[in-house]
XYZ file of C-alpha atoms in Angstrom:
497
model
C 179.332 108.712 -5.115
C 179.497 112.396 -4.233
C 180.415 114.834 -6.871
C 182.333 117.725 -6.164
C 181.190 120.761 -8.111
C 182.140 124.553 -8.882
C 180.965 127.303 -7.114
C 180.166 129.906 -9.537
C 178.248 133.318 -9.222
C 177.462 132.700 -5.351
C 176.290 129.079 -5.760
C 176.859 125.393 -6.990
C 177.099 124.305 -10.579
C 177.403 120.837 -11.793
C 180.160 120.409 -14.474
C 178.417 119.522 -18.133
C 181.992 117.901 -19.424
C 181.584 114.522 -18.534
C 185.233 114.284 -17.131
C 185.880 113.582 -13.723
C 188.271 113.237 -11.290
C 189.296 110.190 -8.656
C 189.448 112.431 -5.029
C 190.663 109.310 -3.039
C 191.223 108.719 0.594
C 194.875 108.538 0.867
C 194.828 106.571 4.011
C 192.644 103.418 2.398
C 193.331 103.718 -1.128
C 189.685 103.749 -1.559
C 187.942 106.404 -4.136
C 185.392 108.170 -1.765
C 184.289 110.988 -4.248
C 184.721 112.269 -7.711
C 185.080 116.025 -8.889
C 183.720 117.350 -12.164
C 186.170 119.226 -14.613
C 185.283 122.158 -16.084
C 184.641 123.397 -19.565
C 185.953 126.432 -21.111
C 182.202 127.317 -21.315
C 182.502 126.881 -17.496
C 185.427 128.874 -17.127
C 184.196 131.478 -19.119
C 181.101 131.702 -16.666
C 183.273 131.953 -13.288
C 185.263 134.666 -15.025
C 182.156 136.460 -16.672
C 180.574 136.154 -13.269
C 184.153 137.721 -11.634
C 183.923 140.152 -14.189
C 180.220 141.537 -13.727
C 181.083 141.658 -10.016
C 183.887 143.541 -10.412
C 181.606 146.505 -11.529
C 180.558 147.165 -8.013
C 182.961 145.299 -5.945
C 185.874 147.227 -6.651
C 184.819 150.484 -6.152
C 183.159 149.355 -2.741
C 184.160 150.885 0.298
C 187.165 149.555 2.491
C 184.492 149.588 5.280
C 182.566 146.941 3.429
C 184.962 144.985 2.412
C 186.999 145.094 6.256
C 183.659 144.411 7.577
C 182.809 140.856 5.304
C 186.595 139.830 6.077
C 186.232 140.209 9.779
C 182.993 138.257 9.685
C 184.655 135.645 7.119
C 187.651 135.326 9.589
C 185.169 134.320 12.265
C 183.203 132.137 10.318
C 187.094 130.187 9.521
C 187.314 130.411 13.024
C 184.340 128.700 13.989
C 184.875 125.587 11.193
C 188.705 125.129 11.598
C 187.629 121.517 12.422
C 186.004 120.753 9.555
C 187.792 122.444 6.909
C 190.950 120.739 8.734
C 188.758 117.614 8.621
C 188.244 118.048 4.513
C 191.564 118.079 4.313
C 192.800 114.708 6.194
C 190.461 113.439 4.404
C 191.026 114.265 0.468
C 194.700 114.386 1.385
C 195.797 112.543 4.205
C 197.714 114.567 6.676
C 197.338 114.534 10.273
C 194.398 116.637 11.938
C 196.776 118.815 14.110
C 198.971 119.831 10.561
C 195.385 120.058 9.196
C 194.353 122.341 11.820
C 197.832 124.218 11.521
C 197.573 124.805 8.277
C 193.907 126.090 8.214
C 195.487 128.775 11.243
C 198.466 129.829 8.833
C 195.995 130.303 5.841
C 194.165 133.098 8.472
C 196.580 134.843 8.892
C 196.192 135.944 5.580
C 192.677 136.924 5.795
C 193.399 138.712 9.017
C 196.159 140.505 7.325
C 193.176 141.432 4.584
C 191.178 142.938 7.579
C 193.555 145.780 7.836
C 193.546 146.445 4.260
C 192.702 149.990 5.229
C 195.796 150.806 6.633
C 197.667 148.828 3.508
C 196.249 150.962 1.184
C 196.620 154.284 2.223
C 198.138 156.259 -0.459
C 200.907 159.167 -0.341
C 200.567 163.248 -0.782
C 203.440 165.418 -1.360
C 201.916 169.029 -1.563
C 202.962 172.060 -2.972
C 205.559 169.704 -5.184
C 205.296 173.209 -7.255
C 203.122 176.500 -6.781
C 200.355 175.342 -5.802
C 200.796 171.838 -7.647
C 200.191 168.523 -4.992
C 201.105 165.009 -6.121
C 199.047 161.943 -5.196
C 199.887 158.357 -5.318
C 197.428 155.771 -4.841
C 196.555 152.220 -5.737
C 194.035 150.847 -7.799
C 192.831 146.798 -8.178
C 193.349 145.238 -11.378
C 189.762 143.590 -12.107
C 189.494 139.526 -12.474
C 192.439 137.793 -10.981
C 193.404 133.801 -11.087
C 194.929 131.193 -8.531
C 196.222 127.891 -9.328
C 196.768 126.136 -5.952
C 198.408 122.648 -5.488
C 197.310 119.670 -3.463
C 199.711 120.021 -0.413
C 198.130 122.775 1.250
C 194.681 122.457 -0.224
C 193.293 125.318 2.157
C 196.063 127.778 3.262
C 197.637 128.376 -0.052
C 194.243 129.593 -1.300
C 194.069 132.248 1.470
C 198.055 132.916 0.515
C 196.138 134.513 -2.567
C 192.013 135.162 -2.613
C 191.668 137.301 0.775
C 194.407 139.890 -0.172
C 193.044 140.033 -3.708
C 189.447 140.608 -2.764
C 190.165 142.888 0.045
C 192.439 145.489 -2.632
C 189.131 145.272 -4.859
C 189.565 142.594 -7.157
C 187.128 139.430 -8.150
C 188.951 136.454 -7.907
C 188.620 132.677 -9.745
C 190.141 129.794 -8.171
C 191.416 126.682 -9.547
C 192.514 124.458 -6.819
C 193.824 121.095 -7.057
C 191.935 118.276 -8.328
C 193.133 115.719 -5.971
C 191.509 117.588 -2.933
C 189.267 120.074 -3.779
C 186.358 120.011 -1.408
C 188.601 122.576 1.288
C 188.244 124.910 -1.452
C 184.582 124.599 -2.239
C 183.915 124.733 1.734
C 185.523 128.155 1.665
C 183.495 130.086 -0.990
C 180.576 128.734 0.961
C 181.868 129.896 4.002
C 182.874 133.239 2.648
C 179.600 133.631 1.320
C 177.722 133.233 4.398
C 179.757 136.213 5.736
C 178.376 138.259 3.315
C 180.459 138.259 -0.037
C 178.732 139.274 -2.678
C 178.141 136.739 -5.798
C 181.073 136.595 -8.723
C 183.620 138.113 -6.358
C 184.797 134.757 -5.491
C 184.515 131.861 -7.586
C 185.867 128.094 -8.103
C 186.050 126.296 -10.946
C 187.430 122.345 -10.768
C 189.381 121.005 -13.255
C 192.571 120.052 -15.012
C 194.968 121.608 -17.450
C 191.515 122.884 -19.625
C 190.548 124.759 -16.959
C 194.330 126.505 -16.609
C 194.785 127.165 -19.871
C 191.441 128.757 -20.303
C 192.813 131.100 -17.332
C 195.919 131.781 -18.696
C 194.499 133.347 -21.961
C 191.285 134.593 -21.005
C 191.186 137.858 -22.002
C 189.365 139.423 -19.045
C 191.926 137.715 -16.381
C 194.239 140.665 -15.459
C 196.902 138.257 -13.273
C 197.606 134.840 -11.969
C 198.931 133.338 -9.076
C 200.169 129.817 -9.042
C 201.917 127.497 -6.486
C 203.078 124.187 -7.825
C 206.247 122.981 -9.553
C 208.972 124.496 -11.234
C 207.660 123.011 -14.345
C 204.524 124.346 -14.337
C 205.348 127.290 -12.886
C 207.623 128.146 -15.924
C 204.799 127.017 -18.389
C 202.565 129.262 -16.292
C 204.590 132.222 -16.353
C 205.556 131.887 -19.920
C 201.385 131.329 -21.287
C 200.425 133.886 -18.712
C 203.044 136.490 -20.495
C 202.350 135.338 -23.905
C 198.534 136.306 -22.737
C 199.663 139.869 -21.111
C 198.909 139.031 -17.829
C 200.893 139.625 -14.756
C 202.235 136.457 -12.973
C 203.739 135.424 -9.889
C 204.545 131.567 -10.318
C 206.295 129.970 -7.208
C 208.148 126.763 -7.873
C 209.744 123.829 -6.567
C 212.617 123.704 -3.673
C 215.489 121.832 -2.218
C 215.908 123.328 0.931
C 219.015 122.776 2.960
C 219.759 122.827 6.833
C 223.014 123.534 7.675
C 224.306 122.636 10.884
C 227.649 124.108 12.496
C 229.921 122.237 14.746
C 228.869 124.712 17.719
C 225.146 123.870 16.958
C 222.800 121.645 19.979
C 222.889 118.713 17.939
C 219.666 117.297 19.876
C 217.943 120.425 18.780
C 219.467 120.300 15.397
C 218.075 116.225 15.122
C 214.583 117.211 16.245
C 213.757 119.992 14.124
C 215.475 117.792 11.157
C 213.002 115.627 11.958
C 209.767 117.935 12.135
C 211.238 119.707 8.945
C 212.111 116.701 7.280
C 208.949 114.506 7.857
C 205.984 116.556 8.800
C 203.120 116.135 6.276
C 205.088 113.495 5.098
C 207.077 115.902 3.273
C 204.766 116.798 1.132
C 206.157 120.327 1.537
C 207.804 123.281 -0.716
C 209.193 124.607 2.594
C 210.443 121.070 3.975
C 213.869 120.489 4.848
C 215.058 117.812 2.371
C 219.170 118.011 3.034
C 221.276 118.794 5.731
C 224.587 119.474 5.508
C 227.001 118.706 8.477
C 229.464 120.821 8.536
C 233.191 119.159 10.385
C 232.777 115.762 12.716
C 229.145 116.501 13.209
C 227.634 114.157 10.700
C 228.481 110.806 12.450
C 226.480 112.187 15.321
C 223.854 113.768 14.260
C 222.728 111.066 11.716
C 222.873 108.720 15.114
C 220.011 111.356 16.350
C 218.111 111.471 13.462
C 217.961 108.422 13.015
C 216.928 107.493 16.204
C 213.999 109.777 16.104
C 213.179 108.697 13.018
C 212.383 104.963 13.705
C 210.202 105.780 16.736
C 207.997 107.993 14.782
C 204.328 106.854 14.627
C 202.685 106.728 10.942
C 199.378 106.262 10.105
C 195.829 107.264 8.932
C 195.283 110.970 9.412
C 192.523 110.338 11.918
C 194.214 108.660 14.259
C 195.366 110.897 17.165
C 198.446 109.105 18.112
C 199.564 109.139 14.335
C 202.843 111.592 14.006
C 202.901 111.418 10.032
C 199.834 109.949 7.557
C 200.332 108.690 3.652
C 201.250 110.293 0.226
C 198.958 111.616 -1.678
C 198.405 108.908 -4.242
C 199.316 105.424 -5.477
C 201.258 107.074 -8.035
C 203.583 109.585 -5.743
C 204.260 106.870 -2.800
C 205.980 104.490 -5.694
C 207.356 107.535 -7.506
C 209.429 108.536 -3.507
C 209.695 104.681 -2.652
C 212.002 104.464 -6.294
C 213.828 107.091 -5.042
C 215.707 105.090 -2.238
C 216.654 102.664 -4.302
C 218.298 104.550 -6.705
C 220.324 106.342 -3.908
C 221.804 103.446 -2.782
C 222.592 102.269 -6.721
C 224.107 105.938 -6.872
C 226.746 105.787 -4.231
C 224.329 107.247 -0.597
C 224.396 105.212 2.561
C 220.850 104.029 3.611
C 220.424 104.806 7.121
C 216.541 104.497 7.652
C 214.589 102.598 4.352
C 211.187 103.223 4.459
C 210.278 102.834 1.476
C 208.351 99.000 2.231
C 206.213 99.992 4.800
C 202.726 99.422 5.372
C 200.063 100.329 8.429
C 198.284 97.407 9.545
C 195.168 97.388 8.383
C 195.496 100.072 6.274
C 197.867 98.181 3.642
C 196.201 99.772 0.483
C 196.420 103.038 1.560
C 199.691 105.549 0.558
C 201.716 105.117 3.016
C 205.254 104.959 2.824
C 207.949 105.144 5.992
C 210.511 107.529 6.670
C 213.985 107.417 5.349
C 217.463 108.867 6.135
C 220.433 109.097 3.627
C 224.417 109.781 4.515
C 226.957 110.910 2.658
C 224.888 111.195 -0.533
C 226.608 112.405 -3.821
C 225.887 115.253 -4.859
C 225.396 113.863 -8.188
C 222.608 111.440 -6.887
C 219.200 111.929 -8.195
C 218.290 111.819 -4.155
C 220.335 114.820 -3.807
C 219.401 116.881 -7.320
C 215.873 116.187 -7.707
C 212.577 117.774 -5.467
C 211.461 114.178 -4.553
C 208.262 115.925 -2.159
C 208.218 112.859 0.378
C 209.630 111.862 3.744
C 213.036 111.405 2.458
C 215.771 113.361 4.194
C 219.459 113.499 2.636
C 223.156 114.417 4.797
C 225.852 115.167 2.880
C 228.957 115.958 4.416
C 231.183 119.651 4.033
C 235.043 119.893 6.157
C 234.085 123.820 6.556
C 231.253 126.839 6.789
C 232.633 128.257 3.141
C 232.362 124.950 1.237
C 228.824 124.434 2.374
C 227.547 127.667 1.585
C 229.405 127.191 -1.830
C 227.091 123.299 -2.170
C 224.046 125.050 -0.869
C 224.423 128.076 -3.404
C 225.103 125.606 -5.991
C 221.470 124.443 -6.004
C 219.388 125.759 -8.586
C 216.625 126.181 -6.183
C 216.377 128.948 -4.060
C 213.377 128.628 -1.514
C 214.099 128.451 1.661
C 216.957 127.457 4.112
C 218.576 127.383 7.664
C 221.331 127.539 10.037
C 221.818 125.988 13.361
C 224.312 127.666 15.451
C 225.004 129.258 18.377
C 227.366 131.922 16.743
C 226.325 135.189 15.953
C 229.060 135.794 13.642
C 228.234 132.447 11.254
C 224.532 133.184 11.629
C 224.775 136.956 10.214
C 227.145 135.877 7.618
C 225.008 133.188 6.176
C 222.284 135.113 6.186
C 223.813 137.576 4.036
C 225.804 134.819 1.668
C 223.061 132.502 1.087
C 221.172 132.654 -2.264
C 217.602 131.518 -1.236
C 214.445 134.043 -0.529
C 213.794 132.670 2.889
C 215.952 131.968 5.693
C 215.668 130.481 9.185
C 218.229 130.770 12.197
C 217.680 128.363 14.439
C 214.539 127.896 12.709
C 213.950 125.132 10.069
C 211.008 125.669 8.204
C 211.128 130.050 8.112
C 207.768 130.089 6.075
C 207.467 134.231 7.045
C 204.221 135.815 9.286
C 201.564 136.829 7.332
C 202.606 140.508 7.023
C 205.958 139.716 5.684
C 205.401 137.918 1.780
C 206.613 134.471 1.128
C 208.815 133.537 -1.688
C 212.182 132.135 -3.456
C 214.388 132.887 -5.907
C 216.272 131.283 -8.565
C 214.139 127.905 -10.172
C 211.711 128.838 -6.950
C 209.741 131.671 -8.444
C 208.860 132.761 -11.430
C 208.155 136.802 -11.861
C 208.797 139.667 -9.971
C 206.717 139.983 -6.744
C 206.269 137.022 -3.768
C 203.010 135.914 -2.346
C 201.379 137.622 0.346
C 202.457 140.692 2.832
C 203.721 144.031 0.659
C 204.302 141.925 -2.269
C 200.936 139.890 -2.357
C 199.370 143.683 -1.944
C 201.680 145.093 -4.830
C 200.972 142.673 -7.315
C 196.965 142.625 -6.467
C 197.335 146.386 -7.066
C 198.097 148.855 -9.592
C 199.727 152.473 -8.772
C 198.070 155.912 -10.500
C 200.111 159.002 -10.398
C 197.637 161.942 -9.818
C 199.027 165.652 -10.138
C 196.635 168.044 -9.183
C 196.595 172.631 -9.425
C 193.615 174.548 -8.302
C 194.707 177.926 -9.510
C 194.110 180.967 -7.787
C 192.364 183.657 -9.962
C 195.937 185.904 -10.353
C 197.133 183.026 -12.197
C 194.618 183.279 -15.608
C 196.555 184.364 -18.564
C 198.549 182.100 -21.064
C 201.957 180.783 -21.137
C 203.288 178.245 -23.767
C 206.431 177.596 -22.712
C 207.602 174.304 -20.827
C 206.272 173.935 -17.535
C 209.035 173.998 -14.330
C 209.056 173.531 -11.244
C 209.574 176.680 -9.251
């Protein structure tokens, strides 16, 4: 069986622990590799390796650095396929999300290539006689990401491009379940030329992250996951002195006005709701119909929702593939039950299904819940599968007032065709990221992505300024070159005049 390995110091290394990791095919339910988990001693050698890297890496010229990244983004380029072909296979989503999300993870390293212009700094001059003021910004040394399982190659590129192109050395800790996307793109970035230590990966478990989290000679970590973790990340990476940026979970709410195109409305329910089988911090997971909308639009959704095609990721008629374990699929199934027992209309149940000929694989259907409680564990808890909820509001003010209410903050939407409503909510609403019109507003590249509330954890969100900011840290530099009629001594406090 094929064992998945680090990539440390420019080149493979086979874990000494031992302990391994199942990396199944979701689709069959059949083990098809195994990853190694590191040791601290392992650790310690991906961030010794960063470290010794750093040395020469971050003082490197943009030039350099603008020309690897060009030449890594057409290497990406060139194996989009394959990477997106890694990834249907360790985690089971369709090729065309696959491919999708390999294109959204580039625009990160394409916003790297331009690092140039990013970090230009600022000059005020003559600030005093003869006295200029400088403001530039400086990388940080070894940083840290902790990526989850759902976007096993584009959340990686949220964070490693951006970090290397400012001047740092990075380690990466990806997700256990599907790591091999990861490995295939610190191969990939060292064929276009990066040197060795600047960017490493180490497999593992929660050794490997707590060896991150109080390394000494890791500056900052970024981590994607749960709101769980993400507050036991951000509280060890304090405790440790490190910066953080920790994004957390979501419950992300659609809400959909009277005036709204309800056909519109049910389709993009439908891609928000079920796309990589849900198995997304940016899916939709309620919608709230606002007035006598919610008969009707449930009719669409659920319409839509039964003729959807599920199946192995591989397939090219398949619409939606599995969960990503055993585990999760019962965990989302037991989830539908309990709505019912809780007070929520079952519209759609798909929590029996099975693909023929695939029965031991992770699949699970879609569903679609009305008038759930808001007191439902359907309703309160992240459930990260193809479930989607409606609850019902009589008016715009008490639906901003439930979707406030949530202690998530990720994203969220509108669907309207009032100007008015639109500006309003987008103003009103309490989340980080919001979408007119636009389910799933996961921001370009040079914009940063991010929540508030229980969705992040620290100060700064990933990617765009903020992924730059936090990657970086500012020096003040005052300079005077007196002129020879200045010499003579003065002690008294300095002004400015």
């Amino acid at each position: 069986m094929k064992t998945i390995t680090h990539w440390i110091d420019g080149k493979p290394v086979e874990s000494t622990s031992g302990r391994h990791g199942a990396v199944y095919d979701p689709a069959t339910g059949v083990q098809e590799k195994q990853v190694g988990f590191a040791t601290v001693d392992e650790v310690d050698a991906a961030v010794a390796s960063a470290k010794a890297a750093f040395e020469t890496w971050g003082v490197s010229s943009l030039a350099k650095r603008t020309a690897i990244l060009f030449k890594y983004r057409e290497l990406l380029d060139a194996h989009r396929d394959e990477i997106a072909e890694l990834i249907t296979a360790e985690h089971g989503k369709v090729h065309s999300d696959a491919l999708g999300e390999v294109s959204r993870g580039m625009e990160i390293v394409e916003l790297a290539c331009g690092i140039s212009v990013q970090l230009k700094g600022e000059l005020s001059t003559q600030v005093a006689t003869r006295v200029d003021v400088a403001s530039i910004r400086q990388p940080l040394g070894v940083v840290a990401g902790i990526t989850p399982f759902n976007f096993p190659a584009m959340v990686p590129m949220w964070m490693f491009p951006l970090a290397i192109a400012c001047g740092n050395t990075f380690v990466l800790k990806p997700s256990e379940k599907d790591p091999s996307a990861s490995f295939r793109l610190a191969e990939l970035a060292a064929e276009a030329g990066l040197p060795d230590g600047v960017l490493n990966v180490v497999q593992g478990d929660k050794v490997a992250v707590d060896r991150l989290l109080e390394h000494p000679d890791v500056e900052a970590v970024s981590f994607v996951g749960s709101t769980p973790i993400a507050k036991y990340i951000q509280l060890k990476a304090v405790e440790h002195g490190k910066r953080v940026q920790a994004l957390g979970g979501a419950k992300n709410h659609m809400l959909v006005l009277p005036d709204a195109d309800l056909d519109f409305a049910a389709d993009q329910a439908i891609n928000a709701a079920y796309g990589s089988a849900g198995e997304r911090c940016m899916a939709v997971s309620v919608v709230v119909a606002v007035g006598d909308t919610g008969d009707e639009l449930v009719a669409k959704i659920a319409e839509r929702a039964k003729n959807l095609k599920i199946g192995p990721g591989n397939d090219p008629s398949s619409e939606m593939g599995p969960l990503i374990t055993r585990e999760h699929r019962d965990k989302v199934a037991s989830y539908v039950t309990s709505a019912a027992e809780q007070g929520a209309e079952v519209v759609v149940d798909g929590s029996g299904y099975a693909v023929e000929g695939h029965e031991d694989g992770f699949f699970i259907g879609v569903t679609l819940l009305d008038k759930v409680p808001l007191t439902a564990d359907a309703y309160r808890d992240e459930i990260f599968g193809p479930v989607l909820a409606v609850v019902r509001a009589e008016s715009y003010d008490e639906a901003i007032e439930l979707i406030n209410g949530s202690r998530w903050g990720n994203g969220t939407a509108i669907f309207t065709r009032d100007g008015g409503a639109a500006r309003r909510f987008q103003l009103e609403v309490k989340a980080g990221m919001v979408g007119v019109n636009v389910p799933i507003p996961v921001p370009v590249g040079y914009h940063s992505f991010g929540g508030w509330k229980d969705s992040l954890f620290g100060d700064l969100h990933v990617y765009g300024n903020d992924g730059i900011a936090f990657y970086t840290q500012g020096k003040v530099i005052t300079t005077r070159w007196p002129d020879p009629a200045d010499a003579g001594i003065n002690l008294g406090f300095p002004s400015h005049s």
